[in-house]
Short mmCIF file of C-alpha atoms and ligand atoms in Angstrom, two decimals:
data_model
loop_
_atom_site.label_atom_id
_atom_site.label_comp_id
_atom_site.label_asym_id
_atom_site.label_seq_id
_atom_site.Cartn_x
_atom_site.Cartn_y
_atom_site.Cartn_z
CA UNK A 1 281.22 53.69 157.38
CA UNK A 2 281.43 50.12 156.72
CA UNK A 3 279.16 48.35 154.41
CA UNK A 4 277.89 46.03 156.75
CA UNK A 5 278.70 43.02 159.06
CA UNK A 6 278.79 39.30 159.30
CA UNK A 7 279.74 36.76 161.72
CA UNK A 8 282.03 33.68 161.27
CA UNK A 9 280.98 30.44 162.56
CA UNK A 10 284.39 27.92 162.56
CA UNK A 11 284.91 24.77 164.38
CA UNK A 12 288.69 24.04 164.09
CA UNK A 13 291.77 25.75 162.71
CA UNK A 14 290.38 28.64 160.85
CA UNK A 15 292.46 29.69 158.27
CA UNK A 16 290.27 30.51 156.22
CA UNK A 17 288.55 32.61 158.93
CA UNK A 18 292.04 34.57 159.00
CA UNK A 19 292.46 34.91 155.68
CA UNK A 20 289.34 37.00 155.85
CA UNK A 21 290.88 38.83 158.55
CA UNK A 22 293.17 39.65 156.88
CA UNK A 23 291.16 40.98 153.83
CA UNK A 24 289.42 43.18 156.26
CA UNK A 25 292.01 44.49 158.01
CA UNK A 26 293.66 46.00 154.72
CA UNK A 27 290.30 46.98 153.51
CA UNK A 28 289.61 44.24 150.18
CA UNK A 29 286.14 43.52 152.47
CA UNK A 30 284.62 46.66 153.77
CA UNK A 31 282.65 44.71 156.38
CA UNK A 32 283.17 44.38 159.90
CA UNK A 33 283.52 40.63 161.25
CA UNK A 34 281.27 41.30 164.99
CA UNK A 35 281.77 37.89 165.82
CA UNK A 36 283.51 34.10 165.87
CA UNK A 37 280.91 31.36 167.26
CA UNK A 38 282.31 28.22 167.34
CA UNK A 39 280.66 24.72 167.84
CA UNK A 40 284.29 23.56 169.49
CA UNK A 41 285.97 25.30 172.45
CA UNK A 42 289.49 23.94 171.64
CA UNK A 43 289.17 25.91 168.02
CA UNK A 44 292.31 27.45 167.24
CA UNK A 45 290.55 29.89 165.71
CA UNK A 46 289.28 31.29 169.13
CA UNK A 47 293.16 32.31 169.21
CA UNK A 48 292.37 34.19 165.86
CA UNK A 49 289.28 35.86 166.63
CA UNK A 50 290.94 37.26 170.03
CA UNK A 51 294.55 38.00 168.35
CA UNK A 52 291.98 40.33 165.99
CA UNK A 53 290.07 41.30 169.06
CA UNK A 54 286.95 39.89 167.63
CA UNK A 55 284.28 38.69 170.13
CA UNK A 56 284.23 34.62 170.57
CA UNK A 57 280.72 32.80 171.38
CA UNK A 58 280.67 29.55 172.02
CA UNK A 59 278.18 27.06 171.36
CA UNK A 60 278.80 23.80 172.15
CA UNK A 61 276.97 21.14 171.05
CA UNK A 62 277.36 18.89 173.93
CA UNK A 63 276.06 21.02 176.21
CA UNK A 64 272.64 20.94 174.08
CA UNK A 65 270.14 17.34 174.67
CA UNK A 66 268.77 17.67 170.88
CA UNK A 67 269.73 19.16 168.15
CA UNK A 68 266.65 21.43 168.07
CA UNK A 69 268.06 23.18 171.15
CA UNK A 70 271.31 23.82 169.87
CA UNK A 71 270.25 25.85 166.74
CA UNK A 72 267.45 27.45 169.14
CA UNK A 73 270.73 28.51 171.02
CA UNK A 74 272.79 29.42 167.82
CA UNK A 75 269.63 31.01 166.18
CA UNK A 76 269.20 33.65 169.20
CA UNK A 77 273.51 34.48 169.54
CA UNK A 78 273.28 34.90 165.65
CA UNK A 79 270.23 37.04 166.54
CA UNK A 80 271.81 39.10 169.13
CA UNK A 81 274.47 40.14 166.36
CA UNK A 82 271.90 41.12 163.63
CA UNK A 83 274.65 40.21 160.81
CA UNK A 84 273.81 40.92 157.24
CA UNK A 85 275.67 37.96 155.87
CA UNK A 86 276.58 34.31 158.34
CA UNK A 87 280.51 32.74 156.62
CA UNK A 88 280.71 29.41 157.20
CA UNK A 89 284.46 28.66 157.60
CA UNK A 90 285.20 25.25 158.51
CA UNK A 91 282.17 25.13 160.28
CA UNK A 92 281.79 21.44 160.77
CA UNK A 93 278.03 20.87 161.33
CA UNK A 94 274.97 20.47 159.08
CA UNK A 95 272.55 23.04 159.70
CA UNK A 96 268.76 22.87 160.29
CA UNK A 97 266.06 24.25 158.25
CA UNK A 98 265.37 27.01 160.95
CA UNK A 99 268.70 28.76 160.54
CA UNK A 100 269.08 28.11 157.05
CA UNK A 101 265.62 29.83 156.06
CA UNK A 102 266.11 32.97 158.53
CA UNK A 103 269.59 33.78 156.37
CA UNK A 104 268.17 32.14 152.91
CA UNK A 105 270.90 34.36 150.46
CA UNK A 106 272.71 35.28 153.50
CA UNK A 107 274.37 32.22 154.22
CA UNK A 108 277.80 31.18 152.66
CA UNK A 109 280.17 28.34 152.95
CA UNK A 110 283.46 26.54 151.37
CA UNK A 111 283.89 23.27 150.36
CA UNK A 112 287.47 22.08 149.13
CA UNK A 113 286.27 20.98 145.69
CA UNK A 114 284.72 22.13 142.47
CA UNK A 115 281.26 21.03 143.03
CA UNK A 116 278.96 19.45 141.95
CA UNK A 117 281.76 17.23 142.51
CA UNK A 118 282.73 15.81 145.76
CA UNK A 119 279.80 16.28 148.25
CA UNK A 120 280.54 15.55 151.90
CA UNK A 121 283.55 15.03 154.39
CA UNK A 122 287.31 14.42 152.61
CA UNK A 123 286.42 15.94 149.26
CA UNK A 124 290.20 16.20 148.34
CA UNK A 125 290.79 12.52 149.00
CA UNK A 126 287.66 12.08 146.97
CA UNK A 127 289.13 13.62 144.13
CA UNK A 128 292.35 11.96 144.58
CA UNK A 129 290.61 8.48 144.58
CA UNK A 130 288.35 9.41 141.38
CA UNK A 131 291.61 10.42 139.66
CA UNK A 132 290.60 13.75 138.24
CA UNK A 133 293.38 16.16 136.69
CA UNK A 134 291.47 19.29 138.66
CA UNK A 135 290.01 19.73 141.47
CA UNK A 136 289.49 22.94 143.58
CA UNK A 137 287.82 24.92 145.56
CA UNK A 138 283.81 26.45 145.79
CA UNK A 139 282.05 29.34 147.71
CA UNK A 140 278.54 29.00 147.82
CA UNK A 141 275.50 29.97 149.33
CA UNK A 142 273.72 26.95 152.17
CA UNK A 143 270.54 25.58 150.99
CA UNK A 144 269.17 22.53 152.80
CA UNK A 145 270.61 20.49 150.99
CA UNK A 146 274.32 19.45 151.60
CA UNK A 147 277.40 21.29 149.66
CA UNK A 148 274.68 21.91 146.88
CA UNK A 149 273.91 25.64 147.17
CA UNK A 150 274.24 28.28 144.42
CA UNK A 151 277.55 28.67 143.67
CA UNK A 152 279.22 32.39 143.71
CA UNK A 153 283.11 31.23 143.48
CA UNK A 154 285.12 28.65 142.47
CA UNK A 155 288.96 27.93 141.94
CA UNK A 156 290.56 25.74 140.47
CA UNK A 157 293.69 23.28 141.11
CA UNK A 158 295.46 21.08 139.10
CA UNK A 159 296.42 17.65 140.66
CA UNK A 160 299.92 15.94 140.35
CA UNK A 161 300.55 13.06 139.91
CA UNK A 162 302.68 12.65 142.76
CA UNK A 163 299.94 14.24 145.01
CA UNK A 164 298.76 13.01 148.26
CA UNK A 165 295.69 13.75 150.13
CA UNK A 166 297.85 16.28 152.42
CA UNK A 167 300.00 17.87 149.32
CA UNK A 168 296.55 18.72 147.05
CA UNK A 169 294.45 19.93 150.01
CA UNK A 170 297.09 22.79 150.94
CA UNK A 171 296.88 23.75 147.47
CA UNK A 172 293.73 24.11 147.56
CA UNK A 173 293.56 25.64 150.70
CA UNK A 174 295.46 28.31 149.15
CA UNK A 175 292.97 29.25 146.69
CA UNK A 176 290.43 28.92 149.62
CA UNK A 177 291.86 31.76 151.06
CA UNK A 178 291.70 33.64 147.88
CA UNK A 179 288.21 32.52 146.97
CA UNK A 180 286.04 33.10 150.14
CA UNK A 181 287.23 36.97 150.17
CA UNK A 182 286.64 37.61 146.93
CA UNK A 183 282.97 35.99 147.64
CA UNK A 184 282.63 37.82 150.62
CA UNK A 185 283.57 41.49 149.26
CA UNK A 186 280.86 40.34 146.04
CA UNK A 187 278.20 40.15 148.51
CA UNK A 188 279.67 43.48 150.09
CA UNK A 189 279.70 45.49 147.02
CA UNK A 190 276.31 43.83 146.37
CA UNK A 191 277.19 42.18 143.12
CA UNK A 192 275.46 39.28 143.54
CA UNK A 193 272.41 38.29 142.37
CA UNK A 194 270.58 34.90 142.63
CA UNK A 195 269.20 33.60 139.55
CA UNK A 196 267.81 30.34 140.27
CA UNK A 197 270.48 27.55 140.56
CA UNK A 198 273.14 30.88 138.46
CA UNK A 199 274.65 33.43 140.84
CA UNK A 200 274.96 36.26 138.84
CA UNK A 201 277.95 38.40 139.26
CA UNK A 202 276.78 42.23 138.73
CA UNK A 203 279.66 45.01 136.46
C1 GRF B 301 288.58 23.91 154.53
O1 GRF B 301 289.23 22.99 153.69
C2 GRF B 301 287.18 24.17 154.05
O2 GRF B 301 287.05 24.10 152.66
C3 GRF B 301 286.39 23.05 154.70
O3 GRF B 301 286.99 22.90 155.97
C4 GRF B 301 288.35 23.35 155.93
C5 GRF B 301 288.51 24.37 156.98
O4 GRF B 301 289.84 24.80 157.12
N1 GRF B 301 284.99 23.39 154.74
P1 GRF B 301 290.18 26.05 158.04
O5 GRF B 301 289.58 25.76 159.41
O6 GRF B 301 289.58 27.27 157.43
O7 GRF B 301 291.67 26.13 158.10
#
């Protein structure tokens, strides 16, 4: 018996999405992944989710007038899989206060840098124009407030100088793929606990 389940939500490639596959599949996570929903029905991770046999829902947003009726829309799918945890994984959208308060602690995303560094879109290239010596990755839990959650993992990378935007943000990516499982199994093994702004990682 599993220790529980979450759903994915990813709007493009999904590696990362795979690379928790992956961790399921040979047992790191003992969680079941019940579903992909997806904001974009060209994802590439659609391919992913079926390769795995995972269930795809798609939500697009165009198909929505206002905002408000898009979440209603992702808010009752979400529903309709009762997951314990929601993994953000390239999920391109900012999400409203609805969602985020009906999985408060429940809700976790990736950003590619070590934050509080490097809020927003094209965090590598922001590190790359700032000229810092590391940057990296973080896993944290979604607040309402942008990339600015409680933060539960973090890797870091170190930048060369003959780095481009392309060259540091696989290497990240790679730790991406290491962080967000090990994240993922935490909450799992419930290990973490929320301590105001500190996530607390339990023996
Ligand atoms: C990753 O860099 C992640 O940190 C950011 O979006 C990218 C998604 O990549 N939030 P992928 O779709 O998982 O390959």
């Amino acid at each position: 018996m599993k220790k529980g389940t979450f759903v994915v939500l990813a709007s493009g490639r999904g590696s990362n999405f795979q690379a928790i596959i992956d961790r399921v599949r040979d047992g790191y996570i003992d969680a079941a992944c019940t579903c992909l929903v997806t904001d974009n029905p060209d994802a590439y991770a659609i391919q992913r989710a079926e390769d795995a046999g995972i269930p795809v829902e798609i939500v697009s947003y165009k198909a929505f007038s206002d905002k408000d009726k898009y979440e209603n829309a992702l808010l009752s799918v979400l529903a309709r899989y009762n997951p314990d945890l929601v993994v953000l994984a390239g999920y391109m959208r900012l999400l409203g206060k609805k969602i985020v308060d009906s999985y408060n602690g429940r809700m976790m995303n990736i950003h590619p840098s070590l934050l509080p560094a490097f809020q927003g879109l094209h965090a590598q290239r922001q590190a790359l124009m700032y000229g810092t010596k590391i940057a990296g990755c973080t896993v944290h839990f979604v607040t309402h407030d942008m990339d600015a959650g409680p933060v539960i993992v973090q890797r870091a990378v170190r930048v060369l100088d003959d780095d481009d935007e392309e060259s540091l943000s696989e290497r990240i990516l790679i730790e991406e793929h290491h962080a967000f499982p090990e994240a993922i199994r935490l909450f799992f093994e419930r290990k973490l606990q929320v301590d105001g702004r500190r996530v607390l990682i339990l023996p």
